[in-house]
Each structure stands twice: as structure tokens, then as C-alpha cells.
PDB file of C-alpha atoms in Angstrom:
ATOM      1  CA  UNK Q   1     -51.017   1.998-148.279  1.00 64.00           C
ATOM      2  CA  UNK Q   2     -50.520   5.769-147.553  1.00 68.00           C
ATOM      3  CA  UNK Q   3     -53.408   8.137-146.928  1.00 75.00           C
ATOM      4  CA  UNK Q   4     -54.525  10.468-149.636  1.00 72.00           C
ATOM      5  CA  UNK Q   5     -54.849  14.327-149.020  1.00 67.00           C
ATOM      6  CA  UNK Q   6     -58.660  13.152-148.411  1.00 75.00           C
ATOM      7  CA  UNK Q   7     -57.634  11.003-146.567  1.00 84.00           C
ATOM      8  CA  UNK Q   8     -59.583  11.049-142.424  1.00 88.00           C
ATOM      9  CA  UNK Q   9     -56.563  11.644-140.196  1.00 89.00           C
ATOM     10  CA  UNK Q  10     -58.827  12.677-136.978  1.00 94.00           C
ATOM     11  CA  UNK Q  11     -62.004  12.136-135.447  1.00 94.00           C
ATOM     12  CA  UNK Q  12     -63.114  15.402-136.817  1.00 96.00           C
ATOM     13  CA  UNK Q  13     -62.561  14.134-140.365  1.00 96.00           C
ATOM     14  CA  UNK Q  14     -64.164  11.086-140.346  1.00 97.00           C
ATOM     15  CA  UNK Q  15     -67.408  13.650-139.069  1.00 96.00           C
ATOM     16  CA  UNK Q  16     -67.166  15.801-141.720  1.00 96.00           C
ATOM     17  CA  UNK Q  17     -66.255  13.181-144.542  1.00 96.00           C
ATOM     18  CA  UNK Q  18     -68.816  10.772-143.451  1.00 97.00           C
ATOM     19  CA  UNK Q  19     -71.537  13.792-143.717  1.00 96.00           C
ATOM     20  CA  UNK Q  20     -70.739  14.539-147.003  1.00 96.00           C
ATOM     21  CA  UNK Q  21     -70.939  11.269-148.182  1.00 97.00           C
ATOM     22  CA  UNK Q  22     -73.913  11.280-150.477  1.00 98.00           C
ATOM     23  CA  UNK Q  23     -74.072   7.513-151.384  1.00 98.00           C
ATOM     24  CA  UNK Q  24     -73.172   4.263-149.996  1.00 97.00           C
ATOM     25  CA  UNK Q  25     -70.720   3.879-152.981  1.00 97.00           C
ATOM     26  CA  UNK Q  26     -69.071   7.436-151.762  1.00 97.00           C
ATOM     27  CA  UNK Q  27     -69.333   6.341-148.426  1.00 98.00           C
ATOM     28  CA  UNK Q  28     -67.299   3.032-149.074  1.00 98.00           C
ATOM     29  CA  UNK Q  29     -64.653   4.702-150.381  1.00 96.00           C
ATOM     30  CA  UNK Q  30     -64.027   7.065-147.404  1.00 97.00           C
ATOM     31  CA  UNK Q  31     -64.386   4.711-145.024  1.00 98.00           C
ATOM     32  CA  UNK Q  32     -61.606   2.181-146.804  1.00 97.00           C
ATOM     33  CA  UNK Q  33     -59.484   5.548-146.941  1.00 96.00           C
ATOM     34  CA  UNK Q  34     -59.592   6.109-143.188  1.00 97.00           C
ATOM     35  CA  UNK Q  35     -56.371   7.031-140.886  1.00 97.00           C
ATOM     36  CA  UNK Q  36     -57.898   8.326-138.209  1.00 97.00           C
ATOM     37  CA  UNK Q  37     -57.245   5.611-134.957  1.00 97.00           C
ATOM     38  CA  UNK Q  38     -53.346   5.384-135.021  1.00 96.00           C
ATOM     39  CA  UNK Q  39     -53.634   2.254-133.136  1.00 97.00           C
ATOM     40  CA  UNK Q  40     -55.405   0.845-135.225  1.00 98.00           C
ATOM     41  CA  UNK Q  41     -54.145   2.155-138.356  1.00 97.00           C
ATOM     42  CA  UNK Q  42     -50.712   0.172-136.972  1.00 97.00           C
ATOM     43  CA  UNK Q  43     -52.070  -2.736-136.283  1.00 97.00           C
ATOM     44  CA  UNK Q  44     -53.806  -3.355-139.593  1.00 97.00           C
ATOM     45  CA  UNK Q  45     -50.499  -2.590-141.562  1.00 96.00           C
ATOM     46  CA  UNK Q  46     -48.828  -4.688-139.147  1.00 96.00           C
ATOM     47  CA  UNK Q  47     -51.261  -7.948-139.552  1.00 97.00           C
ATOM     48  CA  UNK Q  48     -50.509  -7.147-143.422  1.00 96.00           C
ATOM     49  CA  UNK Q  49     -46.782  -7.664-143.315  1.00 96.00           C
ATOM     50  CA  UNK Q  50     -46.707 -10.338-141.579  1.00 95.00           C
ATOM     51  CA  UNK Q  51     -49.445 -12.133-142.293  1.00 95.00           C
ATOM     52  CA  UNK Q  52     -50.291 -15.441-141.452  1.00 94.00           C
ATOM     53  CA  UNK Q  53     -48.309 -18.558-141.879  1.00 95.00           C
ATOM     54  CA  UNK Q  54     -51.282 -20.165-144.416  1.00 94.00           C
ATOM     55  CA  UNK Q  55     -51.781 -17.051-146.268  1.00 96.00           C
ATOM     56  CA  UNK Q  56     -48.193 -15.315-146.771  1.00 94.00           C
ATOM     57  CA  UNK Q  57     -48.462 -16.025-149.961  1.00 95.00           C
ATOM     58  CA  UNK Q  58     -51.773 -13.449-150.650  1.00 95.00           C
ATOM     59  CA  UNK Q  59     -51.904 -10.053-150.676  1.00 96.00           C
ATOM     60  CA  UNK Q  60     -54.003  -8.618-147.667  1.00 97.00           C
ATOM     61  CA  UNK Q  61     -56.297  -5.501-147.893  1.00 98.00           C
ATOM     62  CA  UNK Q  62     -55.184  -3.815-144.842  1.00 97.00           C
ATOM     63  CA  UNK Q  63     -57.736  -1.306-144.458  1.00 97.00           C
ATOM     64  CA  UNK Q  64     -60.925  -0.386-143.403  1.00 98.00           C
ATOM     65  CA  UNK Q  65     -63.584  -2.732-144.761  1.00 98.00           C
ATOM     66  CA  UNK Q  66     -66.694  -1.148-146.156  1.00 98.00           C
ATOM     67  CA  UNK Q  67     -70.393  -2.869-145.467  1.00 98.00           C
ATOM     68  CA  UNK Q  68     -71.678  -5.139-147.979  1.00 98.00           C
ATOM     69  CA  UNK Q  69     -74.592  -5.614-149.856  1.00 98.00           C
ATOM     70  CA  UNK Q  70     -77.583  -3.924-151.946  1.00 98.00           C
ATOM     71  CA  UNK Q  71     -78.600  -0.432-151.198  1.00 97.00           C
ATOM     72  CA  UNK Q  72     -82.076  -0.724-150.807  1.00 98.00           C
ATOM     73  CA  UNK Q  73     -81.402  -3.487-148.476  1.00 98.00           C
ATOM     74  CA  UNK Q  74     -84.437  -3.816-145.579  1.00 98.00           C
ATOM     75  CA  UNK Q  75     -82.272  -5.967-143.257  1.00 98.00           C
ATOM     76  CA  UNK Q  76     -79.099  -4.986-141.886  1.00 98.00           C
ATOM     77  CA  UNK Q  77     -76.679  -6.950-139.724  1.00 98.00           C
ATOM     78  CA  UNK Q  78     -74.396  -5.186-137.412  1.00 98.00           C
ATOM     79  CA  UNK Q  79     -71.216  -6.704-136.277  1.00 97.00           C
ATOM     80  CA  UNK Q  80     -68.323  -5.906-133.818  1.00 97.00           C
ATOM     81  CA  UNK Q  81     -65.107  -5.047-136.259  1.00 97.00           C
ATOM     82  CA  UNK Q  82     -63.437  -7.121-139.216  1.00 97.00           C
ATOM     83  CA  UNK Q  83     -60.775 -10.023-138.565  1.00 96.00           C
ATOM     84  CA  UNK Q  84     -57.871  -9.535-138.585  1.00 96.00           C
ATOM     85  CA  UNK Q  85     -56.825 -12.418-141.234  1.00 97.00           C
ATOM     86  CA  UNK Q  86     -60.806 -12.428-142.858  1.00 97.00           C
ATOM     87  CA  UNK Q  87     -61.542  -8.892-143.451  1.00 97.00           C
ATOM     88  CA  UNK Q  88     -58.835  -7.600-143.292  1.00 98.00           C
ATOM     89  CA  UNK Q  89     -57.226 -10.019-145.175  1.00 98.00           C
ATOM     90  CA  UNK Q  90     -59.798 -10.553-147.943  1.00 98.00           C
ATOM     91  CA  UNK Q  91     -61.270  -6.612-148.142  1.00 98.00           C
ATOM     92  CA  UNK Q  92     -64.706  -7.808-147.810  1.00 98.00           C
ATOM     93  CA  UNK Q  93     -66.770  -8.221-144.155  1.00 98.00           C
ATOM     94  CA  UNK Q  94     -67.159 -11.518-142.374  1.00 98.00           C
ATOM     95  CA  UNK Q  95     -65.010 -13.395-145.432  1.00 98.00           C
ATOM     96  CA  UNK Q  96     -62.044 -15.436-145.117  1.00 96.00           C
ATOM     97  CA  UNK Q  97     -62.689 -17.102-141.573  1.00 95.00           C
ATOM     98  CA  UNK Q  98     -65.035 -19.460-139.853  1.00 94.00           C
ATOM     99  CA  UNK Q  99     -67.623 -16.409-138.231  1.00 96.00           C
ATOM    100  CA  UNK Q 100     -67.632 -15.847-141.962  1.00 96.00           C
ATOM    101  CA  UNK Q 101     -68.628 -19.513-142.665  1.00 95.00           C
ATOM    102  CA  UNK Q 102     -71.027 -20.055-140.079  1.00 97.00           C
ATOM    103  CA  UNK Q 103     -73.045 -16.617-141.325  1.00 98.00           C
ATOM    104  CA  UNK Q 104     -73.263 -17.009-144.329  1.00 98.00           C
ATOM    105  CA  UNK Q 105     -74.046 -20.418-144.574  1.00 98.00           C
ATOM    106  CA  UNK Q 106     -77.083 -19.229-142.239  1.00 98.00           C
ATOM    107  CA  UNK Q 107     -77.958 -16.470-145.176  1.00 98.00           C
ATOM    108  CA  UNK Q 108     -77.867 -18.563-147.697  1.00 98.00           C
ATOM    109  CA  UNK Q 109     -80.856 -21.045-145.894  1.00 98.00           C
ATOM    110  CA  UNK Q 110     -82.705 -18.477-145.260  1.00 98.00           C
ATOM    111  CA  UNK Q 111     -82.328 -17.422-148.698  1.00 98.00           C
ATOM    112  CA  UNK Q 112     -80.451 -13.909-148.192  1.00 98.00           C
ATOM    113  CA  UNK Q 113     -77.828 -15.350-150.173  1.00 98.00           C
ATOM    114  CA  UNK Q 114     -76.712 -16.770-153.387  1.00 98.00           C
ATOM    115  CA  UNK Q 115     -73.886 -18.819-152.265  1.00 98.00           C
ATOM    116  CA  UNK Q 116     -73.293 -20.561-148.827  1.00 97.00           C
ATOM    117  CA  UNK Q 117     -69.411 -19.342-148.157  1.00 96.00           C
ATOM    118  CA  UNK Q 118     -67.733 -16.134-148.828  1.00 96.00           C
ATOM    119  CA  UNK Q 119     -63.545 -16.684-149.144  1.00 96.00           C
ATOM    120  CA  UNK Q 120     -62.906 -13.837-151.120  1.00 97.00           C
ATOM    121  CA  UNK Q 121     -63.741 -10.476-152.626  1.00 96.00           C
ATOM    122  CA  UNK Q 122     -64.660 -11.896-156.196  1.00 97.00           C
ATOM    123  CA  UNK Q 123     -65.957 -15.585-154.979  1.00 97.00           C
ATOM    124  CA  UNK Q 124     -69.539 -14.470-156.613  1.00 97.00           C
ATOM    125  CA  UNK Q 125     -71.180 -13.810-153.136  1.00 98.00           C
ATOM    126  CA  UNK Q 126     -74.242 -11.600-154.093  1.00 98.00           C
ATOM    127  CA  UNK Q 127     -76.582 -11.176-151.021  1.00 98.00           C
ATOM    128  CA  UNK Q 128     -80.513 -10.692-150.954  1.00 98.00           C
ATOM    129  CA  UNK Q 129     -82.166  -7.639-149.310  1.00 98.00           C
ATOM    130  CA  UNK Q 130     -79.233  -8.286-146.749  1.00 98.00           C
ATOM    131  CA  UNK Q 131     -76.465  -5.464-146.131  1.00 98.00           C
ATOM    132  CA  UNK Q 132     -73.581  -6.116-143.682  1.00 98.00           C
ATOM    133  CA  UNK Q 133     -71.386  -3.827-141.668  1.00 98.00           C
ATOM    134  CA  UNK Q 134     -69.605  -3.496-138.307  1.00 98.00           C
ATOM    135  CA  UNK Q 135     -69.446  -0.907-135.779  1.00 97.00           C
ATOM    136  CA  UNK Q 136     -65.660  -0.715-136.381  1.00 98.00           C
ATOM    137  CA  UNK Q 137     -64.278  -0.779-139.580  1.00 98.00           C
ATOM    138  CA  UNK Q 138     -60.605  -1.788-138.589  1.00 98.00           C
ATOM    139  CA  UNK Q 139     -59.602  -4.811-137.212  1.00 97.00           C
ATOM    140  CA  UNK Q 140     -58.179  -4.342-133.835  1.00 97.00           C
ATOM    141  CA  UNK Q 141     -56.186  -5.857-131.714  1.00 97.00           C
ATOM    142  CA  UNK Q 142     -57.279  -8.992-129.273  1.00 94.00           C
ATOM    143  CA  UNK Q 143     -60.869  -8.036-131.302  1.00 92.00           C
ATOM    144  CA  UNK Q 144     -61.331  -5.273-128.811  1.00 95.00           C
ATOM    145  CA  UNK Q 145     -61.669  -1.393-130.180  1.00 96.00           C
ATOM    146  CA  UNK Q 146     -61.315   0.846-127.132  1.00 96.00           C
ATOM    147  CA  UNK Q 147     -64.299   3.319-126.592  1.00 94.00           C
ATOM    148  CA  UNK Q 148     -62.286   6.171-128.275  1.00 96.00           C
ATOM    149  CA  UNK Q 149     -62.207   4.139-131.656  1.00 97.00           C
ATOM    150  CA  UNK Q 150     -65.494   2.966-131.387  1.00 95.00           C
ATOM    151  CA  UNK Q 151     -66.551   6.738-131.287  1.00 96.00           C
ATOM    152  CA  UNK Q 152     -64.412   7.911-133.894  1.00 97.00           C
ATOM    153  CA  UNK Q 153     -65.717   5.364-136.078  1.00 97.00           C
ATOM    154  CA  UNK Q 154     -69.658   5.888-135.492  1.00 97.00           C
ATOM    155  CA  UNK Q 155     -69.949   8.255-137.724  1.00 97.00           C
ATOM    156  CA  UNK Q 156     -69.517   5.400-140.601  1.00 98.00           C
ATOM    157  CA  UNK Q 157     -71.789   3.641-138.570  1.00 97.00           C
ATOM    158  CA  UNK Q 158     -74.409   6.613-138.188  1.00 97.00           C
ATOM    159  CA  UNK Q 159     -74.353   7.493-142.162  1.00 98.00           C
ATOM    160  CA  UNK Q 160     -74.783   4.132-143.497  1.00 98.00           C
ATOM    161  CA  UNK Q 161     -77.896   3.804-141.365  1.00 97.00           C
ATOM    162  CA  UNK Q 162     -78.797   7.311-142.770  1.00 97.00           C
ATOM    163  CA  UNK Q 163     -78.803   6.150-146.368  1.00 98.00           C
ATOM    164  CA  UNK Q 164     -80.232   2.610-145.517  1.00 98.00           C
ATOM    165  CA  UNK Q 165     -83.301   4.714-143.821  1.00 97.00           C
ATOM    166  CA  UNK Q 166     -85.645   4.588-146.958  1.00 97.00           C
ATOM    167  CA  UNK Q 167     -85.891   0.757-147.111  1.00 98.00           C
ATOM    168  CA  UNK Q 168     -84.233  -0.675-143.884  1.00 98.00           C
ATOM    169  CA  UNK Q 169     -87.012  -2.573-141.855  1.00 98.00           C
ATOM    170  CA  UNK Q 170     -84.819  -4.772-139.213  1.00 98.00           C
ATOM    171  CA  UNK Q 171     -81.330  -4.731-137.285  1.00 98.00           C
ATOM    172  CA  UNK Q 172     -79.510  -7.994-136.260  1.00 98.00           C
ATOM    173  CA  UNK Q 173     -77.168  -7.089-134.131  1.00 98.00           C
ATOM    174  CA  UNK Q 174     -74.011  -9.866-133.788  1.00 98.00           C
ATOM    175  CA  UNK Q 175     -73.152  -9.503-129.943  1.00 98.00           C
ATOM    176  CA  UNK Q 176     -73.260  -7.430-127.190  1.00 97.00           C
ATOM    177  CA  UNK Q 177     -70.967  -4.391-128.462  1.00 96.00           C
ATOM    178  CA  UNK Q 178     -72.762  -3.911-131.535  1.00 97.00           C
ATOM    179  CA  UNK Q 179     -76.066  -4.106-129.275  1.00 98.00           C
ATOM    180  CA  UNK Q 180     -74.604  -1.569-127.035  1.00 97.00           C
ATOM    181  CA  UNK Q 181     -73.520   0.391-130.672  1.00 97.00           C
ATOM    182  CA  UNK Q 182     -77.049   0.303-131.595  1.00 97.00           C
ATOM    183  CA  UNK Q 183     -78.443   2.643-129.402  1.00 97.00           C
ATOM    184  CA  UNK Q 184     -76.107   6.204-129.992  1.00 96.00           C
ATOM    185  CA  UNK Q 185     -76.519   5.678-133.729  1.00 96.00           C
ATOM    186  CA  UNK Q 186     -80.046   5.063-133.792  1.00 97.00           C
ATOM    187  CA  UNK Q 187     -80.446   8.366-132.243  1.00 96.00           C
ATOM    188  CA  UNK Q 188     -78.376  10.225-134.512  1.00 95.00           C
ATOM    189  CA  UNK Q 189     -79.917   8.639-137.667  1.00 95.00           C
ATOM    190  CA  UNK Q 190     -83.626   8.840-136.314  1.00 96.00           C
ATOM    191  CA  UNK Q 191     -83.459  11.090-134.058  1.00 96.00           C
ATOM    192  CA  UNK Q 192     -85.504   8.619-131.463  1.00 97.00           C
ATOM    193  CA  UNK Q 193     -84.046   8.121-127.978  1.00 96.00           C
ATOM    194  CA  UNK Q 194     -83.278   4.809-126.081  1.00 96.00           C
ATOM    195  CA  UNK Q 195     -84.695   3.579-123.578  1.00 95.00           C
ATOM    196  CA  UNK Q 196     -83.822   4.058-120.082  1.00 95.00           C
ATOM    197  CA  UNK Q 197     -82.207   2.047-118.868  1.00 95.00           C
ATOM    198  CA  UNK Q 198     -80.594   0.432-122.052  1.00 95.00           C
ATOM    199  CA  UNK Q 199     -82.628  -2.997-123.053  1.00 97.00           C
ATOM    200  CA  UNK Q 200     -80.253  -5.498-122.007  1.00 97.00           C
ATOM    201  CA  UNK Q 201     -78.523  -8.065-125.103  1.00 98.00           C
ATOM    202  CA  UNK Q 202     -79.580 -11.669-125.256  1.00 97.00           C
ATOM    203  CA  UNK Q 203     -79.794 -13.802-127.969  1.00 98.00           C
ATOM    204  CA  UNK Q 204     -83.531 -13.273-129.144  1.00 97.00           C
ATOM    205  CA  UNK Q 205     -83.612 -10.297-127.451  1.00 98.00           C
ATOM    206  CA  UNK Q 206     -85.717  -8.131-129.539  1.00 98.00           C
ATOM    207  CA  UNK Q 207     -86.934  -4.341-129.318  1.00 98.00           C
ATOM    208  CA  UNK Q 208     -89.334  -1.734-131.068  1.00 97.00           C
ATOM    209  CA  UNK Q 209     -89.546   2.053-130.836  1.00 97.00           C
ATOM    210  CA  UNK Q 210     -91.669   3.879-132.854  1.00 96.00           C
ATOM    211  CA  UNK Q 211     -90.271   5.678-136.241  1.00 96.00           C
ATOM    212  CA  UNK Q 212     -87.580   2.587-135.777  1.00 97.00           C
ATOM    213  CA  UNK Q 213     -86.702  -0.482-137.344  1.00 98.00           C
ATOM    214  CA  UNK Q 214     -86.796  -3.175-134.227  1.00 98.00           C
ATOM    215  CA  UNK Q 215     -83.286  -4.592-133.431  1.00 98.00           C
ATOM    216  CA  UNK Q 216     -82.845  -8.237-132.754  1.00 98.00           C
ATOM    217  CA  UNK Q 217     -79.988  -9.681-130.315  1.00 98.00           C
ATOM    218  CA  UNK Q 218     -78.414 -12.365-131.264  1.00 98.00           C
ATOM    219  CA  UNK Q 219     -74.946 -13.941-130.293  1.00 98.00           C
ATOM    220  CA  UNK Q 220     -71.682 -13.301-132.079  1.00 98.00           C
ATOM    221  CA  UNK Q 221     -71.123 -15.858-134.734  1.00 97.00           C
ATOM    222  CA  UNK Q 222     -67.507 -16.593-133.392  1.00 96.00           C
ATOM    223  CA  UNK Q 223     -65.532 -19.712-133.032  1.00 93.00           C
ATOM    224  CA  UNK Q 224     -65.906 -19.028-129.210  1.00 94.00           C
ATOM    225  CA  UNK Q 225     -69.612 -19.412-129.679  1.00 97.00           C
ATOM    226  CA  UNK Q 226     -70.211 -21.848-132.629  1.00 96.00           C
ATOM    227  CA  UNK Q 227     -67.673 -24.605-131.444  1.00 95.00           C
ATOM    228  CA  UNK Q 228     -69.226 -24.576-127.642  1.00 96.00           C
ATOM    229  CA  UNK Q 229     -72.686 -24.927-129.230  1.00 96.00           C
ATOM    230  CA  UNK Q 230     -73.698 -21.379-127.590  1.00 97.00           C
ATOM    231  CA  UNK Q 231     -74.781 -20.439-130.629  1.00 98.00           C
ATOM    232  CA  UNK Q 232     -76.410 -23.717-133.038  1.00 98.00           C
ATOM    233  CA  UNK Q 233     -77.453 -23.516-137.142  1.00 97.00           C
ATOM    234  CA  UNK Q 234     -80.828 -23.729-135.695  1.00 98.00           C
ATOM    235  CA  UNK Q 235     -80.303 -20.738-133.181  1.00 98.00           C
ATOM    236  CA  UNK Q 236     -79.346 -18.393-136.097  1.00 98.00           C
ATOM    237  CA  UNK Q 237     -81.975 -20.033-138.537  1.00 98.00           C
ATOM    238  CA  UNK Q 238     -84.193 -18.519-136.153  1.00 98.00           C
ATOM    239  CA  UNK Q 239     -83.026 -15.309-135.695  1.00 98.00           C
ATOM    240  CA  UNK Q 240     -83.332 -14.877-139.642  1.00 98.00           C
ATOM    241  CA  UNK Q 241     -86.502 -16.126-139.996  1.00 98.00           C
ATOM    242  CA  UNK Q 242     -87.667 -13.557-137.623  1.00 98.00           C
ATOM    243  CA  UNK Q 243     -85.996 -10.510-139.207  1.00 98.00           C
ATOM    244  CA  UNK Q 244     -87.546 -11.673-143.147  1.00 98.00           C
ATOM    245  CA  UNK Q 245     -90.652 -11.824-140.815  1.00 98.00           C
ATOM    246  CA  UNK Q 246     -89.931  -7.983-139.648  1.00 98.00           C
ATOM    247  CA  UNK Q 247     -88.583  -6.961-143.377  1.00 98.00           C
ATOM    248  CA  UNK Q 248     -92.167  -8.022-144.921  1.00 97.00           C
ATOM    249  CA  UNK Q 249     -89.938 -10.919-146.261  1.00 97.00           C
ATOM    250  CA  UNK Q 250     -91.737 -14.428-144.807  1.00 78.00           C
TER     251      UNK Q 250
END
């Protein structure tokens, strides 16, 4: 795919077009229209050329991958960046690959979603008072955006949380980097400022500012963590109990 004249080409453009954005629908758009990290940019077209060996036969998305869910969602789960053959592959967060099966699975028993796996864009996933983004929109390599892509992309970050503000009530937070991506875009969206020093991530970790929907910690639902037992069903059952707890949801 080649950008549009609309197209964000620089850091400054993702600012200005993710301002402007007056709608989560609008904001989609722009952010699956995004050309701004060049390194990035090339390594998503690359991944969807050449594809992997179980897959060649699909057509991959290849771009940035929007959040999912409702609107008026009051819980909101933050991850690190899409996968490079789930996301990216599929066009939709967290589907297509095993952190994908492990969270949603997890949704679904906790009843913040209709469906326990999520393959593909029109698989009939609808999820409940539940909307899911990353930090990063682009997959990147080795799963590791470096600090200038993670800023040029906040700005996504900092306007979805803008236009969630009316109804969001919680934060999950999948990991340590979306912990530590927590903190600059809370600031910008409530204007509230961190503490000092910055709480420290832990699964179960959990903190509350005033004027702010409390953020709960809670480890990465990758293969890394799930197949070691680091992170159990029962672990994440947990965490999601709490956060329908904090949503007014239990």
C-alpha cells in the first residue's frame, strides 16, 4: 500500500492528524494510513511479502492496526505493538496468534466477549465494554519499537484515551512498556501528573490518581509468559475480575 496525500509522513503529522481526529472511527482511519516511522513502515511491507510459510497463501494487512472495540467502552487494555504475522497479518489487534488466544479466551470468561478466539477480521468477535489498543500501532521488528517510534506514535495513543475519557473507568496495561506508556499519555489526556518516582510494573500492580481511571499491571500475554506458567488462566481471570470491579461491572 502507498500513502495517500493525507497520508502521516512525520512525527509532526501524526500530531496534527491525530488532533483533528474527531471520532474513534476518524481516528482509525488515520492511524491505519500512517507512514511516519520508516523503519517500521519497511518492516511491515516486508513481513507482508514474504509472509509466513503457513499463511502465504492469505493476504496480510500490512499496516497500522487500529484499537478495537465499542466507543463507550469503560475498560481499556493497553498493549505493546501488533504481531507481526497476527495483527499485522489479520488487520485486527491481538488476532491471528497465541497472545491473541490466551486473551481473549480470558475476555470471553469474564464475559467481555462474545466469542473465546479471534483468527480474523470478520470471525464475529464483538467485545463487551472492552476496547483494545497498543502503544505502537506497527509491528516492529524483534517486538521492540525504539523510543523514537514509541513517541511518534503516542499521539494515537494520547487521542484514543481523549475520546474514551467520557466512559473509560480502568486501564490494563499488558507489560512493562505499555506500563511505562501509561504515564506520558495520561498526562496529556488528563492533564494529571505521575508520580515521582514512576510506580514500578508488576503483575497486580495497581494505581489511582485522582481525576484518573486506576491502571492495573499485569504481565504480557506472550508465548514467553503463558508457556512458562508466568502468567496462568487464573492469573489473568483475576486481573479482569478486578478491572469489571473498577468499571462498576462486578
Amino acid at each position: 500500500m502507498q500513502p495517500s496525500e493525507s497520508s502521516p509522513r512525520t512525527p509532526d503529522g501524526v500530531v496534527a492528524q491525530a488532533a483533528e481526529a474527531a471520532s474513534l472511527s476518524v481516528l482509525d482511519a488515520g492511524i491505519a494510513d500512517c507512514f511516519a516511522c520508516p523503519r517500521l513502515v519497511e518492516w511491515r511491507t516486508e513481513v507482508a511479502a514474504v509472509k509466513r510459510a503457513s499463511f502465504r497463501d492469505q493476504d496480510y494487512w500490512g499496516r497500522p492496526v487500529p484499537g478495537y472495540g465499542p466507543a463507550d467502552a469503560p475498560i481499556a487494555i493497553l498493549g505493546l505493538a501488533p504481531a507481526a504475522h497476527g495483527g499485522n497479518r489479520t488487520g485486527r489487534i491481538f488476532t491471528g496468534d497465541r497472545s491473541g488466544d490466551v486473551l481473549f479466551a480470558a475476555l470471553h470468561r469474564a464475559g467481555l466477549a462474545n466469542q473465546p478466539t479471534s483468527v480474523s477480521a470478520d470471525d464475529g468477535l464483538e467485545l463487551r465494554h472492552t476496547r483494545i489498543f497498543a502503544a505502537v500501532r506497527c509491528a516492529p521488528p524483534d517486538n521492540k519499537p525504539t523510543p523514537e517510534e514509541r513517541d511518534t506514535c503516542a499521539p494515537w495513543f494520547r487521542r484514543e484515551l481523549e475520546l474514551l475519557r467520557p466512559t473509560l473507568r480502568v486501564v490494563v496495561t499488558l507489560g512493562a512498556f505499555a506500563w511505562a506508556a501509561w504515564w506520558p499519555a495520561m498526562k496529556m489526556a488528563y492533564g494529571v501528573n505521575p508520580p515521582v518516582p514512576r510506580p514500578k510494573f508488576g503483575h497486580g500492580a495497581e494505581v489511582s490518581l485522582p481525576g484518573v481511571p486506576p491502571v492495573l499491571g499485569c504481565f504480557h500475554v506472550s508465548q514467553q509468559n503463558t508457556f512458562t506458567g508466568r502468567l496462568t488462566p487464573d492469573m489473568l481471570d483475576a486481573v479482569f475480575t478486578r478491572a469489571k470491579a473498577r468499571a462498576g461491572l462486578a
